[in-house]
PDB file of C-alpha atoms in Angstrom:
ATOM      1  CA  MET L   1     -12.689   7.370  -2.491  1.00 49.00           C
ATOM      2  CA  GLY L   2     -12.156   4.186  -4.416  1.00 58.00           C
ATOM      3  CA  TRP L   3     -15.552   4.186  -6.081  1.00 66.00           C
ATOM      4  CA  GLY L   4     -15.632   1.337  -8.561  1.00 74.00           C
ATOM      5  CA  CYS L   5     -12.983  -0.904  -6.996  1.00 78.00           C
ATOM      6  CA  ILE L   6     -15.634  -2.606  -4.851  1.00 80.00           C
ATOM      7  CA  PRO L   7     -19.120  -3.163  -6.312  1.00 86.00           C
ATOM      8  CA  ASP L   8     -21.758  -0.889  -4.758  1.00 82.00           C
ATOM      9  CA  ASP L   9     -23.723  -3.918  -3.569  1.00 86.00           C
ATOM     10  CA  HIS L  10     -20.735  -5.662  -1.897  1.00 88.00           C
ATOM     11  CA  GLU L  11     -21.213  -6.307   1.839  1.00 88.00           C
ATOM     12  CA  LEU L  12     -17.961  -4.433   2.668  1.00 82.00           C
ATOM     13  CA  MET L  13     -18.831  -1.343   0.592  1.00 84.00           C
ATOM     14  CA  ALA L  14     -19.444   1.525   3.030  1.00 83.00           C
ATOM     15  CA  GLY L  15     -19.682   4.139   0.285  1.00 79.00           C
ATOM     16  CA  MET L  16     -18.137   7.474  -0.516  1.00 79.00           C
ATOM     17  CA  VAL L  17     -17.094   9.891   2.231  1.00 78.00           C
ATOM     18  CA  GLY L  18     -17.639  13.631   2.419  1.00 73.00           C
ATOM     19  CA  LEU L  19     -20.146  16.431   2.505  1.00 71.00           C
ATOM     20  CA  GLN L  20     -21.230  16.378  -1.135  1.00 69.00           C
ATOM     21  CA  THR L  21     -20.675  12.810  -2.263  1.00 66.00           C
ATOM     22  CA  ALA L  22     -21.293  10.711   0.846  1.00 64.00           C
ATOM     23  CA  HIS L  23     -23.231   7.493   0.858  1.00 71.00           C
ATOM     24  CA  ARG L  24     -25.313   6.514   3.849  1.00 71.00           C
ATOM     25  CA  TYR L  25     -22.578   4.779   5.854  1.00 83.00           C
ATOM     26  CA  GLY L  26     -19.423   6.297   4.314  1.00 82.00           C
ATOM     27  CA  ASN L  27     -18.833   9.051   6.857  1.00 81.00           C
ATOM     28  CA  ALA L  28     -19.838   6.887   9.819  1.00 85.00           C
ATOM     29  CA  THR L  29     -17.382   4.179   8.763  1.00 88.00           C
ATOM     30  CA  LEU L  30     -14.544   6.670   8.331  1.00 85.00           C
ATOM     31  CA  LEU L  31     -15.248   8.323  11.681  1.00 87.00           C
ATOM     32  CA  ALA L  32     -15.222   4.904  13.396  1.00 92.00           C
ATOM     33  CA  SER L  33     -11.854   4.007  11.859  1.00 93.00           C
ATOM     34  CA  ASP L  34      -8.400   4.260  13.386  1.00 96.00           C
ATOM     35  CA  MET L  35      -6.613   4.358  10.007  1.00 94.00           C
ATOM     36  CA  VAL L  36      -7.394   5.761   6.567  1.00 91.00           C
ATOM     37  CA  PHE L  37      -5.419   4.526   3.560  1.00 89.00           C
ATOM     38  CA  GLY L  38      -5.978   6.830   0.576  1.00 89.00           C
ATOM     39  CA  ILE L  39      -4.665   5.723  -2.824  1.00 89.00           C
ATOM     40  CA  GLY L  40      -4.828   8.300  -5.601  1.00 87.00           C
ATOM     41  CA  ASN L  41      -7.481  10.412  -3.921  1.00 84.00           C
ATOM     42  CA  ARG L  42      -7.396  14.159  -3.355  1.00 80.00           C
ATOM     43  CA  PHE L  43      -8.761  14.549   0.168  1.00 78.00           C
ATOM     44  CA  ALA L  44     -10.433  17.699  -1.177  1.00 71.00           C
ATOM     45  CA  ASN L  45     -11.517  20.146   1.520  1.00 61.00           C
ATOM     46  CA  ARG L  46     -14.948  20.564  -0.078  1.00 62.00           C
ATOM     47  CA  HIS L  47     -15.536  16.885   0.662  1.00 59.00           C
ATOM     48  CA  THR L  48     -14.067  16.725   4.150  1.00 56.00           C
ATOM     49  CA  GLY L  49     -15.572  19.850   5.725  1.00 62.00           C
ATOM     50  CA  SER L  50     -13.624  20.113   8.975  1.00 76.00           C
ATOM     51  CA  VAL L  51     -10.220  18.498   8.408  1.00 80.00           C
ATOM     52  CA  GLU L  52      -9.785  17.992  12.154  1.00 82.00           C
ATOM     53  CA  LYS L  53     -13.042  16.009  12.356  1.00 80.00           C
ATOM     54  CA  TYR L  54     -11.767  13.583   9.727  1.00 80.00           C
ATOM     55  CA  THR L  55      -8.167  13.284  10.967  1.00 86.00           C
ATOM     56  CA  GLU L  56      -8.463  13.359  14.761  1.00 89.00           C
ATOM     57  CA  GLY L  57      -7.727  10.014  16.386  1.00 92.00           C
ATOM     58  CA  ARG L  58      -6.699   8.167  13.231  1.00 94.00           C
ATOM     59  CA  LYS L  59      -3.568   7.583  11.198  1.00 96.00           C
ATOM     60  CA  ILE L  60      -3.619   8.737   7.582  1.00 94.00           C
ATOM     61  CA  VAL L  61      -1.578   7.133   4.784  1.00 93.00           C
ATOM     62  CA  HIS L  62      -1.754   8.831   1.382  1.00 94.00           C
ATOM     63  CA  ILE L  63      -0.316   7.431  -1.865  1.00 94.00           C
ATOM     64  CA  ASP L  64      -0.402   9.616  -4.968  1.00 94.00           C
ATOM     65  CA  ILE L  65       1.671   9.876  -8.108  1.00 95.00           C
ATOM     66  CA  GLU L  66       1.355  13.684  -7.981  1.00 95.00           C
ATOM     67  CA  PRO L  67       3.532  15.030  -5.135  1.00 95.00           C
ATOM     68  CA  THR L  68       1.546  18.269  -4.802  1.00 94.00           C
ATOM     69  CA  GLN L  69      -1.570  16.311  -3.726  1.00 93.00           C
ATOM     70  CA  ILE L  70       0.076  14.865  -0.604  1.00 94.00           C
ATOM     71  CA  GLY L  71      -0.388  17.320   2.244  1.00 91.00           C
ATOM     72  CA  ARG L  72      -2.441  19.743   0.140  1.00 90.00           C
ATOM     73  CA  VAL L  73      -5.536  19.538   2.351  1.00 86.00           C
ATOM     74  CA  LEU L  74      -4.452  17.404   5.299  1.00 87.00           C
ATOM     75  CA  CYS L  75      -1.056  16.284   6.526  1.00 91.00           C
ATOM     76  CA  PRO L  76      -0.833  12.484   6.402  1.00 94.00           C
ATOM     77  CA  ASP L  77       1.156  10.466   8.899  1.00 95.00           C
ATOM     78  CA  LEU L  78       2.779   8.800   5.887  1.00 93.00           C
ATOM     79  CA  GLY L  79       2.831  10.232   2.379  1.00 94.00           C
ATOM     80  CA  ILE L  80       4.118   8.115  -0.513  1.00 93.00           C
ATOM     81  CA  VAL L  81       4.745   9.630  -3.946  1.00 95.00           C
ATOM     82  CA  SER L  82       4.258   6.683  -6.252  1.00 94.00           C
ATOM     83  CA  ASP L  83       2.201   4.919  -8.840  1.00 93.00           C
ATOM     84  CA  ALA L  84      -0.804   3.429  -7.022  1.00 90.00           C
ATOM     85  CA  LYS L  85       0.138  -0.235  -7.467  1.00 90.00           C
ATOM     86  CA  ALA L  86       3.829   0.211  -6.672  1.00 92.00           C
ATOM     87  CA  GLY L  87       3.025   2.337  -3.626  1.00 87.00           C
ATOM     88  CA  ALA L  88       0.470  -0.124  -2.294  1.00 85.00           C
ATOM     89  CA  ASP L  89       2.913  -3.006  -2.825  1.00 87.00           C
ATOM     90  CA  THR L  90       5.613  -1.056  -0.960  1.00 81.00           C
ATOM     91  CA  ALA L  91       3.301  -0.082   1.904  1.00 74.00           C
ATOM     92  CA  GLY L  92       2.455  -3.564   2.408  1.00 68.00           C
TER      93      GLY L  92
END
C-alpha cells in the first residue's frame, strides 16, 4: 500500500500490510489505527487474510479510478471513484 511514495528508510514508513507482503511494523500499525485511507490499492483478500480483523474498529476510505475495485474485498465507509490526485484533493 503506497510503496514508493515514502522512502523505506523514512521515520514514518511503517511498511507494507498483509499476509504475504508485510514489513515488520506494517500490520501492527494498521491494527493500531482508527482510520485507513487507501488510494489506488486493491485491498486484495490474499493480503488481508480475515477482512474483519483489518476493518473492525476503524473507518475505511478507498479511492480508486476503477469502480469495480471499491467494495470488491471489503466495504469501505467511503468509496470515491476518481483519479488518485483529484480524489485525494476532494477528500481533503
